[in-house]
Structures are given as C-alpha cells and as structure tokens.
Amino acid sequence: MKQSDLHDLLIKDFDYYKEGKNAQYIPALSQVDPKQLGIALYNLQANELQTCGIPEKSANVRFAIESISKVPVLLLAINDNGLDGVFSHVDAEPTGFSFNSLLNMQIEQRKYPLNPFVNQGAIVVNSLLKGKNSDERFARILDFMKEIFNDNDITLNEEVYHSESKTGDINRSIAYYMKGNGIWNGDVEDVLDSYFKQCSVNVNAIDLANLGALLANGGVAPWNGKRIVSEESATIVKSLMLTAGLYDESGDFSMRVGVPTKSGVGGGLMSAVPGKYGIGIFSPAIDKPGNSVAGMKLLHDVVQELNIDIFA
Ligand code: DON
C-alpha cells in the first residue's frame, strides 16, 4: 500500500482511542499513553515490511503482549505434545463469555476449558509445556517467542508481571475452580506464575506482524525460510483466532473485518491473512471485551483497502 494512503487511514482512525480506555484492572497498563497508533504490515508476496505510526515511531513502541501470548504458547505446546496431546485437555469452541469468565464452565458443567484463548484454556495450555517449574517453562517461552517474532530483544516487563500477579485473583479463582472440579490437575501457583509472565512480555507491532506472517505462510518464517511450526498447527491456530481470537467480540469482528486475529488487553492485535499478509497493530485503549478500539477500526480499513477479507 502507498505509504501516504496508509498514513491517511491512521489519521482517519486515530481519534477512536477516545471511545476506549486502557485496561484498568492491571495498574501498569492503565498508565500507558493511550494516544498511540502503530501498524506493521508484512507483505508475503513482496517479502516486505511496512510500518506507519502516530506518533511516527509507534510501530516500534514496546507494550505488554497479554493475551496474544496465548498464540505462541499454544504453538509451543503443540510442538511439545502434538495436536492430540493438547486438544485432549482443552476444547476448541467459541465463547459468548468474557475472557476471564468462570460462568461458562459452571453453566455447562464442561469437562475441559472451552478453548485455548480464554484464560481457563490458556492456563491449562501453559501447564502442558515441557519444563518442571515456572522458571523452566518461561525460559522456553521466551526463547520460542524470540524465534517466532524474529526479535532477540524481547524481555519480560517486570512491572506488568508484578501488577498481573498482584491483581490476578480472578485467574486464581479460575485455576482453583478447575482443580477443585477435576477439570485440571496442575500446581496452581506455579502455573499461574508462568502464565502471568507469558502475558507480561514486551513486544511491538513489528513482532506481531512477523508472527502473523509466519502463520499466514503456513508455519515457515518468511524472513529465513525456516519451518518453526507444522502447517497443520498454523492452520488450526488461524481457525481458532477467527472463532475465538477476540473473545465475546469474535463473531462480530469476523463478520465486519474477516481476518484471523488475536487481541491482547495491552492494545495489540495480530492478524494472519493466509498466503498474503501478517499484520501487527498497537493502540492501548480497549473496549469492554478487551480489544483495541482504534486498532480494530484501522484493521478494518486496511483490510478493505487491500481487499484481503478472507471471505470476500
Ligand atoms: O489473564 C489476564 O487477565 C491478562 N493477563 C490477559 C488478558 C487479555 O489480554 C485478554 N485480552 N484481550
């Protein structure tokens, strides 16, 4: 896309941040400047990365990955255990409930968490990783993230981690509920520690575009031709992103935008358009379900401009 056309779309959508609010339940996220909108587009056909931001360097700004971490951790768990080894512990059903809901399991008396992207499922998936404790699992997560984001500089944001851990009572309830009801049999505090850490890794929009491009490219990193995950896992993860990537806004988003996408409450969006594009977006103000407001508007407009809605 012409750089000036992309910039025009950012100008058009920038002010939508006013309709959202930074995540308030994690104090370290509430303090991030909401007036930022950055995008990175990885064009697979041209093998080219394009960035744009208001302020200019917003695509390089580091922010907490939050729930987008559920994608790399799921991919690593599949690498460790195979597809059956993961999906014998977690279902793959969309949810009309919020990402940290307990109700869905209670109402339906489910045997397994609904899907790997709601917190129940993500906690179980983290516990499936090889590694005997939180430190070992998190060291493997960080190494894997460096590889799939093509970024050796990603680190744990200690402030966000302490914030997550201190205020993580709902996640504790979810984990103890699952344990108490025989849905899962892990070490609650140890697994929550690596879960809070996976959510607190700092990334930027370029990292997210790289992961999107790897998924769009069937699991092969387009920057060096190396296969990182199987074609089957890339396909499965994209379909889960479409049905559950934006929680209880996934259906509406798929209808309006039409590309597999995963969100995080840090304001990130990561999209994979099969065979065509990886897209990373950052804008910290989110709506009630937990998705970046200006980010979703920008994604919608970019998808329209490039004509890459997968259903169109
Ligand atoms: O578990 C939590 O509450 C957060 N650390 C992650 C939630 C999240 O990003 C949901 N996303 N949109």
PDB file of C-alpha atoms and ligand atoms in Angstrom:
ATOM      1  CA  MET A   1       0.000   0.000   0.000  1.00  0.00           C
ATOM      2  CA  LYS A   2       1.234   3.500  -0.695  1.00  0.00           C
ATOM      3  CA  GLN A   3       2.742   4.926   2.489  1.00  0.00           C
ATOM      4  CA  SER A   4       0.662   8.108   2.181  1.00  0.00           C
ATOM      5  CA  ASP A   5      -2.572   6.058   1.834  1.00  0.00           C
ATOM      6  CA  LEU A   6      -1.683   4.061   4.947  1.00  0.00           C
ATOM      7  CA  HIS A   7      -0.894   7.251   6.834  1.00  0.00           C
ATOM      8  CA  ASP A   8      -4.273   8.710   5.781  1.00  0.00           C
ATOM      9  CA  LEU A   9      -6.011   5.679   7.321  1.00  0.00           C
ATOM     10  CA  LEU A  10      -4.141   6.206  10.582  1.00  0.00           C
ATOM     11  CA  ILE A  11      -5.179   9.871  10.648  1.00  0.00           C
ATOM     12  CA  LYS A  12      -8.799   8.829   9.992  1.00  0.00           C
ATOM     13  CA  ASP A  13      -8.856   6.242  12.819  1.00  0.00           C
ATOM     14  CA  PHE A  14      -6.539   7.753  15.422  1.00  0.00           C
ATOM     15  CA  ASP A  15      -9.259   9.507  17.456  1.00  0.00           C
ATOM     16  CA  TYR A  16     -11.195   6.293  18.078  1.00  0.00           C
ATOM     17  CA  TYR A  17      -8.903   5.770  21.075  1.00  0.00           C
ATOM     18  CA  LYS A  18     -11.287   8.204  22.836  1.00  0.00           C
ATOM     19  CA  GLU A  19     -14.064   5.566  22.654  1.00  0.00           C
ATOM     20  CA  GLY A  20     -11.947   3.085  24.632  1.00  0.00           C
ATOM     21  CA  LYS A  21      -9.971   3.044  27.847  1.00  0.00           C
ATOM     22  CA  ASN A  22      -6.697   1.410  28.805  1.00  0.00           C
ATOM     23  CA  ALA A  23      -7.106  -1.825  30.778  1.00  0.00           C
ATOM     24  CA  GLN A  24      -7.812  -0.659  34.332  1.00  0.00           C
ATOM     25  CA  TYR A  25      -7.594  -3.964  36.178  1.00  0.00           C
ATOM     26  CA  ILE A  26      -3.829  -4.124  35.642  1.00  0.00           C
ATOM     27  CA  PRO A  27      -2.397  -0.872  37.106  1.00  0.00           C
ATOM     28  CA  ALA A  28       0.748  -0.895  34.938  1.00  0.00           C
ATOM     29  CA  LEU A  29      -1.402  -0.926  31.780  1.00  0.00           C
ATOM     30  CA  SER A  30      -3.672   1.895  32.906  1.00  0.00           C
ATOM     31  CA  GLN A  31      -0.680   4.269  32.872  1.00  0.00           C
ATOM     32  CA  VAL A  32       0.347   3.742  29.217  1.00  0.00           C
ATOM     33  CA  ASP A  33      -0.236   6.792  26.953  1.00  0.00           C
ATOM     34  CA  PRO A  34      -3.460   5.979  25.032  1.00  0.00           C
ATOM     35  CA  LYS A  35      -2.609   8.445  22.251  1.00  0.00           C
ATOM     36  CA  GLN A  36      -0.599   5.980  20.149  1.00  0.00           C
ATOM     37  CA  LEU A  37      -1.499   4.090  16.973  1.00  0.00           C
ATOM     38  CA  GLY A  38       1.085   1.964  15.169  1.00  0.00           C
ATOM     39  CA  ILE A  39       0.883  -0.632  12.406  1.00  0.00           C
ATOM     40  CA  ALA A  40       3.294  -3.052  10.738  1.00  0.00           C
ATOM     41  CA  LEU A  41       2.334  -4.862   7.530  1.00  0.00           C
ATOM     42  CA  TYR A  42       4.358  -7.857   6.366  1.00  0.00           C
ATOM     43  CA  ASN A  43       3.584  -8.426   2.686  1.00  0.00           C
ATOM     44  CA  LEU A  44       4.411 -12.083   1.923  1.00  0.00           C
ATOM     45  CA  GLN A  45       4.294 -11.769  -1.848  1.00  0.00           C
ATOM     46  CA  ALA A  46       6.823  -8.912  -1.878  1.00  0.00           C
ATOM     47  CA  ASN A  47       8.633 -10.160   1.276  1.00  0.00           C
ATOM     48  CA  GLU A  48       8.451  -6.588   2.536  1.00  0.00           C
ATOM     49  CA  LEU A  49       7.711  -4.964   5.878  1.00  0.00           C
ATOM     50  CA  GLN A  50       5.979  -1.580   6.001  1.00  0.00           C
ATOM     51  CA  THR A  51       5.354   0.434   9.153  1.00  0.00           C
ATOM     52  CA  CYS A  52       3.429   3.586   9.991  1.00  0.00           C
ATOM     53  CA  GLY A  53       2.559   5.331  13.220  1.00  0.00           C
ATOM     54  CA  ILE A  54       1.100   8.322  15.014  1.00  0.00           C
ATOM     55  CA  PRO A  55       3.372   9.364  16.693  1.00  0.00           C
ATOM     56  CA  GLU A  56       5.729   8.287  13.941  1.00  0.00           C
ATOM     57  CA  LYS A  57       7.574   5.508  15.797  1.00  0.00           C
ATOM     58  CA  SER A  58       4.503   3.861  17.357  1.00  0.00           C
ATOM     59  CA  ALA A  59       5.117   0.584  15.469  1.00  0.00           C
ATOM     60  CA  ASN A  60       8.399   0.298  17.403  1.00  0.00           C
ATOM     61  CA  VAL A  61       6.923   1.064  20.823  1.00  0.00           C
ATOM     62  CA  ARG A  62       7.081  -1.885  23.218  1.00  0.00           C
ATOM     63  CA  PHE A  63       3.970  -2.888  25.118  1.00  0.00           C
ATOM     64  CA  ALA A  64       2.677  -5.917  27.037  1.00  0.00           C
ATOM     65  CA  ILE A  65       1.695  -8.795  24.761  1.00  0.00           C
ATOM     66  CA  GLU A  66      -1.029 -10.009  27.171  1.00  0.00           C
ATOM     67  CA  SER A  67      -3.434 -12.476  25.560  1.00  0.00           C
ATOM     68  CA  ILE A  68      -1.627 -12.524  22.226  1.00  0.00           C
ATOM     69  CA  SER A  69       0.909 -14.683  24.113  1.00  0.00           C
ATOM     70  CA  LYS A  70      -1.745 -17.414  24.040  1.00  0.00           C
ATOM     71  CA  VAL A  71      -0.847 -17.974  20.351  1.00  0.00           C
ATOM     72  CA  PRO A  72       2.916 -18.639  20.736  1.00  0.00           C
ATOM     73  CA  VAL A  73       2.343 -20.667  23.915  1.00  0.00           C
ATOM     74  CA  LEU A  74      -0.262 -22.813  22.149  1.00  0.00           C
ATOM     75  CA  LEU A  75       2.123 -23.356  19.224  1.00  0.00           C
ATOM     76  CA  LEU A  76       4.907 -24.369  21.614  1.00  0.00           C
ATOM     77  CA  ALA A  77       2.572 -26.714  23.500  1.00  0.00           C
ATOM     78  CA  ILE A  78       1.620 -28.361  20.190  1.00  0.00           C
ATOM     79  CA  ASN A  79       5.326 -28.679  19.291  1.00  0.00           C
ATOM     80  CA  ASP A  80       5.886 -30.311  22.715  1.00  0.00           C
ATOM     81  CA  ASN A  81       2.855 -32.617  22.845  1.00  0.00           C
ATOM     82  CA  GLY A  82       1.362 -32.923  19.367  1.00  0.00           C
ATOM     83  CA  LEU A  83      -2.159 -31.784  18.478  1.00  0.00           C
ATOM     84  CA  ASP A  84      -3.912 -34.658  20.251  1.00  0.00           C
ATOM     85  CA  GLY A  85      -1.755 -34.129  23.338  1.00  0.00           C
ATOM     86  CA  VAL A  86      -3.093 -30.568  23.589  1.00  0.00           C
ATOM     87  CA  PHE A  87      -6.672 -30.932  22.389  1.00  0.00           C
ATOM     88  CA  SER A  88      -7.319 -33.852  24.729  1.00  0.00           C
ATOM     89  CA  HIS A  89      -7.067 -31.239  27.547  1.00  0.00           C
ATOM     90  CA  VAL A  90      -8.820 -28.237  26.017  1.00  0.00           C
ATOM     91  CA  ASP A  91     -11.791 -27.852  23.651  1.00  0.00           C
ATOM     92  CA  ALA A  92     -11.957 -25.593  20.606  1.00  0.00           C
ATOM     93  CA  GLU A  93     -15.365 -23.955  20.998  1.00  0.00           C
ATOM     94  CA  PRO A  94     -16.033 -20.207  20.704  1.00  0.00           C
ATOM     95  CA  THR A  95     -17.447 -18.435  23.733  1.00  0.00           C
ATOM     96  CA  GLY A  96     -20.036 -15.749  24.208  1.00  0.00           C
ATOM     97  CA  PHE A  97     -18.498 -15.043  27.626  1.00  0.00           C
ATOM     98  CA  SER A  98     -15.662 -12.743  28.622  1.00  0.00           C
ATOM     99  CA  PHE A  99     -12.051 -13.944  28.505  1.00  0.00           C
ATOM    100  CA  ASN A 100     -11.882 -14.446  32.276  1.00  0.00           C
ATOM    101  CA  SER A 101     -15.343 -15.908  32.787  1.00  0.00           C
ATOM    102  CA  LEU A 102     -15.917 -18.785  35.172  1.00  0.00           C
ATOM    103  CA  LEU A 103     -19.591 -18.987  34.356  1.00  0.00           C
ATOM    104  CA  ASN A 104     -19.310 -20.838  31.080  1.00  0.00           C
ATOM    105  CA  MET A 105     -17.712 -23.851  32.766  1.00  0.00           C
ATOM    106  CA  GLN A 106     -20.217 -23.743  35.621  1.00  0.00           C
ATOM    107  CA  ILE A 107     -23.346 -23.419  33.493  1.00  0.00           C
ATOM    108  CA  GLU A 108     -22.385 -26.107  31.036  1.00  0.00           C
ATOM    109  CA  GLN A 109     -20.503 -28.274  33.560  1.00  0.00           C
ATOM    110  CA  ARG A 110     -17.786 -28.730  30.999  1.00  0.00           C
ATOM    111  CA  LYS A 111     -15.156 -31.417  31.248  1.00  0.00           C
ATOM    112  CA  TYR A 112     -12.480 -29.184  29.664  1.00  0.00           C
ATOM    113  CA  PRO A 113     -11.905 -25.437  29.197  1.00  0.00           C
ATOM    114  CA  LEU A 114     -13.728 -24.033  26.182  1.00  0.00           C
ATOM    115  CA  ASN A 115     -10.751 -23.064  24.051  1.00  0.00           C
ATOM    116  CA  PRO A 116      -7.040 -22.198  24.381  1.00  0.00           C
ATOM    117  CA  PHE A 117      -7.641 -18.425  24.149  1.00  0.00           C
ATOM    118  CA  VAL A 118      -9.951 -17.921  27.141  1.00  0.00           C
ATOM    119  CA  ASN A 119      -7.971 -17.773  30.388  1.00  0.00           C
ATOM    120  CA  GLN A 120      -9.124 -21.215  31.588  1.00  0.00           C
ATOM    121  CA  GLY A 121      -7.753 -22.795  28.434  1.00  0.00           C
ATOM    122  CA  ALA A 122      -4.574 -20.702  28.361  1.00  0.00           C
ATOM    123  CA  ILE A 123      -3.710 -21.694  31.946  1.00  0.00           C
ATOM    124  CA  VAL A 124      -4.111 -25.384  31.076  1.00  0.00           C
ATOM    125  CA  VAL A 125      -2.071 -24.984  27.865  1.00  0.00           C
ATOM    126  CA  ASN A 126       0.762 -23.277  29.799  1.00  0.00           C
ATOM    127  CA  SER A 127       0.824 -26.254  32.174  1.00  0.00           C
ATOM    128  CA  LEU A 128       1.290 -28.657  29.233  1.00  0.00           C
ATOM    129  CA  LEU A 129       4.641 -27.135  28.243  1.00  0.00           C
ATOM    130  CA  LYS A 130       7.771 -29.164  28.867  1.00  0.00           C
ATOM    131  CA  GLY A 131       9.647 -27.847  31.906  1.00  0.00           C
ATOM    132  CA  LYS A 132       9.396 -28.848  35.534  1.00  0.00           C
ATOM    133  CA  ASN A 133       8.569 -25.438  37.001  1.00  0.00           C
ATOM    134  CA  SER A 134       7.589 -21.876  36.125  1.00  0.00           C
ATOM    135  CA  ASP A 135      11.193 -20.776  35.533  1.00  0.00           C
ATOM    136  CA  GLU A 136      11.893 -23.588  33.077  1.00  0.00           C
ATOM    137  CA  ARG A 137       8.625 -23.142  31.209  1.00  0.00           C
ATOM    138  CA  PHE A 138       9.008 -19.369  30.976  1.00  0.00           C
ATOM    139  CA  ALA A 139      12.633 -19.614  29.752  1.00  0.00           C
ATOM    140  CA  ARG A 140      11.397 -21.856  26.926  1.00  0.00           C
ATOM    141  CA  ILE A 141       8.500 -19.498  26.140  1.00  0.00           C
ATOM    142  CA  LEU A 142      10.852 -16.515  25.881  1.00  0.00           C
ATOM    143  CA  ASP A 143      13.293 -18.379  23.597  1.00  0.00           C
ATOM    144  CA  PHE A 144      10.428 -19.514  21.382  1.00  0.00           C
ATOM    145  CA  MET A 145       8.976 -16.009  21.229  1.00  0.00           C
ATOM    146  CA  LYS A 146      12.351 -14.593  20.159  1.00  0.00           C
ATOM    147  CA  GLU A 147      12.359 -17.044  17.272  1.00  0.00           C
ATOM    148  CA  ILE A 148       8.794 -16.598  16.061  1.00  0.00           C
ATOM    149  CA  PHE A 149       8.793 -12.813  16.485  1.00  0.00           C
ATOM    150  CA  ASN A 150      12.246 -12.592  14.857  1.00  0.00           C
ATOM    151  CA  ASP A 151      13.304 -10.343  17.725  1.00  0.00           C
ATOM    152  CA  ASN A 152      16.131 -11.117  20.134  1.00  0.00           C
ATOM    153  CA  ASP A 153      15.387  -8.049  22.234  1.00  0.00           C
ATOM    154  CA  ILE A 154      12.064  -9.098  23.726  1.00  0.00           C
ATOM    155  CA  THR A 155      12.105  -9.218  27.523  1.00  0.00           C
ATOM    156  CA  LEU A 156       9.822  -9.647  30.488  1.00  0.00           C
ATOM    157  CA  ASN A 157       8.220  -6.379  31.616  1.00  0.00           C
ATOM    158  CA  GLU A 158       8.772  -6.774  35.365  1.00  0.00           C
ATOM    159  CA  GLU A 159       6.348  -4.010  36.309  1.00  0.00           C
ATOM    160  CA  VAL A 160       3.484  -5.561  34.339  1.00  0.00           C
ATOM    161  CA  TYR A 161       4.349  -9.013  35.696  1.00  0.00           C
ATOM    162  CA  HIS A 162       4.179  -7.829  39.324  1.00  0.00           C
ATOM    163  CA  SER A 163       0.971  -5.964  38.550  1.00  0.00           C
ATOM    164  CA  GLU A 164      -0.596  -9.066  36.919  1.00  0.00           C
ATOM    165  CA  SER A 165       0.480 -11.309  39.744  1.00  0.00           C
ATOM    166  CA  LYS A 166      -0.723  -8.967  42.477  1.00  0.00           C
ATOM    167  CA  THR A 167      -4.134  -8.398  40.914  1.00  0.00           C
ATOM    168  CA  GLY A 168      -4.629 -11.876  39.435  1.00  0.00           C
ATOM    169  CA  ASP A 169      -7.411 -13.028  41.771  1.00  0.00           C
ATOM    170  CA  ILE A 170      -9.846 -13.931  39.006  1.00  0.00           C
ATOM    171  CA  ASN A 171      -7.210 -16.077  37.315  1.00  0.00           C
ATOM    172  CA  ARG A 172      -6.550 -17.737  40.678  1.00  0.00           C
ATOM    173  CA  SER A 173     -10.277 -18.452  41.045  1.00  0.00           C
ATOM    174  CA  ILE A 174     -10.387 -19.972  37.575  1.00  0.00           C
ATOM    175  CA  ALA A 175      -7.375 -22.196  38.240  1.00  0.00           C
ATOM    176  CA  TYR A 176      -8.590 -23.362  41.669  1.00  0.00           C
ATOM    177  CA  TYR A 177     -12.086 -23.932  40.287  1.00  0.00           C
ATOM    178  CA  MET A 178     -10.687 -26.171  37.555  1.00  0.00           C
ATOM    179  CA  LYS A 179      -8.537 -28.036  40.030  1.00  0.00           C
ATOM    180  CA  GLY A 180     -11.310 -28.426  42.602  1.00  0.00           C
ATOM    181  CA  ASN A 181     -13.678 -29.781  39.974  1.00  0.00           C
ATOM    182  CA  GLY A 182     -11.288 -32.287  38.434  1.00  0.00           C
ATOM    183  CA  ILE A 183     -11.050 -30.330  35.148  1.00  0.00           C
ATOM    184  CA  TRP A 184      -7.306 -29.906  35.567  1.00  0.00           C
ATOM    185  CA  ASN A 185      -4.687 -31.192  37.951  1.00  0.00           C
ATOM    186  CA  GLY A 186      -1.779 -28.729  37.914  1.00  0.00           C
ATOM    187  CA  ASP A 187       0.227 -26.816  40.509  1.00  0.00           C
ATOM    188  CA  VAL A 188      -1.908 -23.649  40.624  1.00  0.00           C
ATOM    189  CA  GLU A 189       0.582 -21.044  41.892  1.00  0.00           C
ATOM    190  CA  ASP A 190       3.497 -22.360  39.815  1.00  0.00           C
ATOM    191  CA  VAL A 191       1.477 -22.436  36.589  1.00  0.00           C
ATOM    192  CA  LEU A 192      -0.098 -19.041  37.233  1.00  0.00           C
ATOM    193  CA  ASP A 193       3.384 -17.608  37.692  1.00  0.00           C
ATOM    194  CA  SER A 194       4.453 -18.680  34.188  1.00  0.00           C
ATOM    195  CA  TYR A 195       1.038 -17.622  32.829  1.00  0.00           C
ATOM    196  CA  PHE A 196       1.414 -14.107  34.298  1.00  0.00           C
ATOM    197  CA  LYS A 197       4.932 -13.946  32.877  1.00  0.00           C
ATOM    198  CA  GLN A 198       3.890 -15.033  29.371  1.00  0.00           C
ATOM    199  CA  CYS A 199       1.332 -12.174  29.394  1.00  0.00           C
ATOM    200  CA  SER A 200       3.946  -9.634  30.537  1.00  0.00           C
ATOM    201  CA  VAL A 201       6.451  -9.966  27.706  1.00  0.00           C
ATOM    202  CA  ASN A 202       7.109  -6.706  25.881  1.00  0.00           C
ATOM    203  CA  VAL A 203       6.644  -6.764  22.097  1.00  0.00           C
ATOM    204  CA  ASN A 204       5.987  -4.227  19.351  1.00  0.00           C
ATOM    205  CA  ALA A 205       3.726  -4.134  16.276  1.00  0.00           C
ATOM    206  CA  ILE A 206       6.591  -5.344  14.059  1.00  0.00           C
ATOM    207  CA  ASP A 207       6.971  -8.509  16.179  1.00  0.00           C
ATOM    208  CA  LEU A 208       3.246  -9.164  15.818  1.00  0.00           C
ATOM    209  CA  ALA A 209       3.364  -8.671  12.031  1.00  0.00           C
ATOM    210  CA  ASN A 210       6.217 -11.193  11.884  1.00  0.00           C
ATOM    211  CA  LEU A 211       4.237 -13.834  13.787  1.00  0.00           C
ATOM    212  CA  GLY A 212       1.183 -13.090  11.618  1.00  0.00           C
ATOM    213  CA  ALA A 213       3.328 -13.552   8.503  1.00  0.00           C
ATOM    214  CA  LEU A 214       4.727 -16.857   9.793  1.00  0.00           C
ATOM    215  CA  LEU A 215       1.183 -18.155  10.374  1.00  0.00           C
ATOM    216  CA  ALA A 216      -0.017 -16.770   7.037  1.00  0.00           C
ATOM    217  CA  ASN A 217       2.942 -18.576   5.442  1.00  0.00           C
ATOM    218  CA  GLY A 218       1.899 -21.994   6.806  1.00  0.00           C
ATOM    219  CA  GLY A 219       4.375 -22.088   9.716  1.00  0.00           C
ATOM    220  CA  VAL A 220       7.531 -21.159   7.788  1.00  0.00           C
ATOM    221  CA  ALA A 221       9.322 -17.953   8.819  1.00  0.00           C
ATOM    222  CA  PRO A 222       9.318 -15.833   5.653  1.00  0.00           C
ATOM    223  CA  TRP A 223      12.451 -13.924   6.754  1.00  0.00           C
ATOM    224  CA  ASN A 224      14.724 -17.019   6.703  1.00  0.00           C
ATOM    225  CA  GLY A 225      12.681 -19.869   5.192  1.00  0.00           C
ATOM    226  CA  LYS A 226      12.863 -21.946   8.386  1.00  0.00           C
ATOM    227  CA  ARG A 227       9.884 -24.084   9.394  1.00  0.00           C
ATOM    228  CA  ILE A 228       9.023 -23.236  13.031  1.00  0.00           C
ATOM    229  CA  VAL A 229       5.661 -24.989  13.391  1.00  0.00           C
ATOM    230  CA  SER A 230       3.849 -27.572  11.291  1.00  0.00           C
ATOM    231  CA  GLU A 231       1.496 -26.455   8.539  1.00  0.00           C
ATOM    232  CA  GLU A 232      -1.324 -28.189  10.420  1.00  0.00           C
ATOM    233  CA  SER A 233      -0.730 -26.201  13.640  1.00  0.00           C
ATOM    234  CA  ALA A 234      -0.558 -22.928  11.683  1.00  0.00           C
ATOM    235  CA  THR A 235      -3.883 -23.780  10.030  1.00  0.00           C
ATOM    236  CA  ILE A 236      -5.551 -24.777  13.298  1.00  0.00           C
ATOM    237  CA  VAL A 237      -4.322 -21.710  15.161  1.00  0.00           C
ATOM    238  CA  LYS A 238      -5.626 -19.403  12.413  1.00  0.00           C
ATOM    239  CA  SER A 239      -9.064 -21.014  12.604  1.00  0.00           C
ATOM    240  CA  LEU A 240      -9.109 -20.620  16.401  1.00  0.00           C
ATOM    241  CA  MET A 241      -8.080 -16.974  16.019  1.00  0.00           C
ATOM    242  CA  LEU A 242     -11.084 -16.464  13.752  1.00  0.00           C
ATOM    243  CA  THR A 243     -13.606 -18.126  16.076  1.00  0.00           C
ATOM    244  CA  ALA A 244     -12.173 -17.103  19.468  1.00  0.00           C
ATOM    245  CA  GLY A 245      -9.364 -14.562  18.985  1.00  0.00           C
ATOM    246  CA  LEU A 246     -11.385 -11.567  20.172  1.00  0.00           C
ATOM    247  CA  TYR A 247     -13.387 -13.362  22.886  1.00  0.00           C
ATOM    248  CA  ASP A 248     -17.046 -12.380  23.009  1.00  0.00           C
ATOM    249  CA  GLU A 249     -16.484  -9.973  20.108  1.00  0.00           C
ATOM    250  CA  SER A 250     -15.058 -12.650  17.770  1.00  0.00           C
ATOM    251  CA  GLY A 251     -18.248 -13.204  15.763  1.00  0.00           C
ATOM    252  CA  ASP A 252     -18.917  -9.530  15.204  1.00  0.00           C
ATOM    253  CA  PHE A 253     -15.279  -8.891  14.294  1.00  0.00           C
ATOM    254  CA  SER A 254     -15.171 -11.805  11.838  1.00  0.00           C
ATOM    255  CA  MET A 255     -18.324 -10.521  10.196  1.00  0.00           C
ATOM    256  CA  ARG A 256     -17.064  -6.950   9.924  1.00  0.00           C
ATOM    257  CA  VAL A 257     -13.329  -7.467   9.281  1.00  0.00           C
ATOM    258  CA  GLY A 258     -12.903 -11.082   8.165  1.00  0.00           C
ATOM    259  CA  VAL A 259      -9.287 -11.929   9.013  1.00  0.00           C
ATOM    260  CA  PRO A 260      -7.984 -14.333  11.714  1.00  0.00           C
ATOM    261  CA  THR A 261      -6.824 -12.068  14.552  1.00  0.00           C
ATOM    262  CA  LYS A 262      -5.745 -12.321  18.184  1.00  0.00           C
ATOM    263  CA  SER A 263      -6.036  -9.415  20.632  1.00  0.00           C
ATOM    264  CA  GLY A 264      -4.465  -8.525  23.969  1.00  0.00           C
ATOM    265  CA  VAL A 265      -5.535  -6.067  26.667  1.00  0.00           C
ATOM    266  CA  GLY A 266      -2.211  -4.261  26.203  1.00  0.00           C
ATOM    267  CA  GLY A 267      -3.763  -2.914  22.974  1.00  0.00           C
ATOM    268  CA  GLY A 268      -2.120  -5.261  20.481  1.00  0.00           C
ATOM    269  CA  LEU A 269      -3.737  -7.017  17.517  1.00  0.00           C
ATOM    270  CA  MET A 270      -2.019  -9.744  15.499  1.00  0.00           C
ATOM    271  CA  SER A 271      -3.558 -10.912  12.208  1.00  0.00           C
ATOM    272  CA  ALA A 272      -2.658 -13.593   9.700  1.00  0.00           C
ATOM    273  CA  VAL A 273      -4.118 -13.355   6.187  1.00  0.00           C
ATOM    274  CA  PRO A 274      -3.357 -16.749   4.577  1.00  0.00           C
ATOM    275  CA  GLY A 275      -0.733 -16.526   1.821  1.00  0.00           C
ATOM    276  CA  LYS A 276      -0.794 -12.728   1.866  1.00  0.00           C
ATOM    277  CA  TYR A 277      -0.108 -10.667   4.973  1.00  0.00           C
ATOM    278  CA  GLY A 278       0.930 -10.622   8.595  1.00  0.00           C
ATOM    279  CA  ILE A 279      -0.375  -7.531  10.397  1.00  0.00           C
ATOM    280  CA  GLY A 280       0.549  -6.110  13.813  1.00  0.00           C
ATOM    281  CA  ILE A 281      -1.264  -3.147  15.374  1.00  0.00           C
ATOM    282  CA  PHE A 282      -0.863  -1.275  18.648  1.00  0.00           C
ATOM    283  CA  SER A 283      -3.231   1.203  20.273  1.00  0.00           C
ATOM    284  CA  PRO A 284      -3.724   0.837  24.054  1.00  0.00           C
ATOM    285  CA  ALA A 285      -7.334   1.961  24.596  1.00  0.00           C
ATOM    286  CA  ILE A 286      -9.635  -1.087  24.592  1.00  0.00           C
ATOM    287  CA  ASP A 287     -13.371  -1.767  24.639  1.00  0.00           C
ATOM    288  CA  LYS A 288     -15.324  -3.846  27.183  1.00  0.00           C
ATOM    289  CA  PRO A 289     -14.491  -7.258  25.688  1.00  0.00           C
ATOM    290  CA  GLY A 290     -10.778  -6.253  25.817  1.00  0.00           C
ATOM    291  CA  ASN A 291      -9.967  -5.301  22.212  1.00  0.00           C
ATOM    292  CA  SER A 292      -8.175  -2.188  20.896  1.00  0.00           C
ATOM    293  CA  VAL A 293     -10.808   0.252  19.601  1.00  0.00           C
ATOM    294  CA  ALA A 294      -8.697   2.344  17.194  1.00  0.00           C
ATOM    295  CA  GLY A 295      -6.750  -0.822  16.310  1.00  0.00           C
ATOM    296  CA  MET A 296      -9.874  -2.666  15.146  1.00  0.00           C
ATOM    297  CA  LYS A 297     -11.021   0.346  13.101  1.00  0.00           C
ATOM    298  CA  LEU A 298      -7.616   0.588  11.433  1.00  0.00           C
ATOM    299  CA  LEU A 299      -7.521  -3.145  10.744  1.00  0.00           C
ATOM    300  CA  HIS A 300     -10.964  -2.944   9.160  1.00  0.00           C
ATOM    301  CA  ASP A 301      -9.885  -0.104   6.883  1.00  0.00           C
ATOM    302  CA  VAL A 302      -6.576  -1.697   5.889  1.00  0.00           C
ATOM    303  CA  VAL A 303      -8.337  -4.989   5.079  1.00  0.00           C
ATOM    304  CA  GLN A 304     -10.853  -3.114   2.911  1.00  0.00           C
ATOM    305  CA  GLU A 305      -8.146  -1.080   1.166  1.00  0.00           C
ATOM    306  CA  LEU A 306      -6.044  -4.188   0.400  1.00  0.00           C
ATOM    307  CA  ASN A 307      -9.125  -6.282  -0.368  1.00  0.00           C
ATOM    308  CA  ILE A 308      -7.944  -9.142   1.839  1.00  0.00           C
ATOM    309  CA  ASP A 309     -11.109 -10.103   3.782  1.00  0.00           C
ATOM    310  CA  ILE A 310     -10.764 -13.922   3.587  1.00  0.00           C
ATOM    311  CA  PHE A 311     -14.491 -14.289   2.942  1.00  0.00           C
ATOM    312  CA  ALA A 312     -14.831 -11.611   0.266  1.00  0.00           C
TER     313      ALA A 312
HETATM  314  O1  DON B   1      -5.213 -13.013  32.205  1.00  0.00           O
HETATM  315  C1  DON B   1      -5.379 -11.811  32.103  1.00  0.00           C
HETATM  316  O2  DON B   1      -6.284 -11.243  32.676  1.00  0.00           O
HETATM  317  C2  DON B   1      -4.472 -10.965  31.233  1.00  0.00           C
HETATM  318  N1  DON B   1      -3.155 -11.091  31.662  1.00  0.00           N
HETATM  319  C3  DON B   1      -4.587 -11.255  29.772  1.00  0.00           C
HETATM  320  C4  DON B   1      -5.935 -10.922  29.300  1.00  0.00           C
HETATM  321  C5  DON B   1      -6.043 -10.414  27.912  1.00  0.00           C
HETATM  322  O3  DON B   1      -5.152  -9.871  27.298  1.00  0.00           O
HETATM  323  C6  DON B   1      -7.394 -10.508  27.353  1.00  0.00           C
HETATM  324  N2  DON B   1      -7.470  -9.829  26.114  1.00  0.00           N
HETATM  325  N3  DON B   1      -7.859  -9.239  25.315  1.00  0.00           N
END
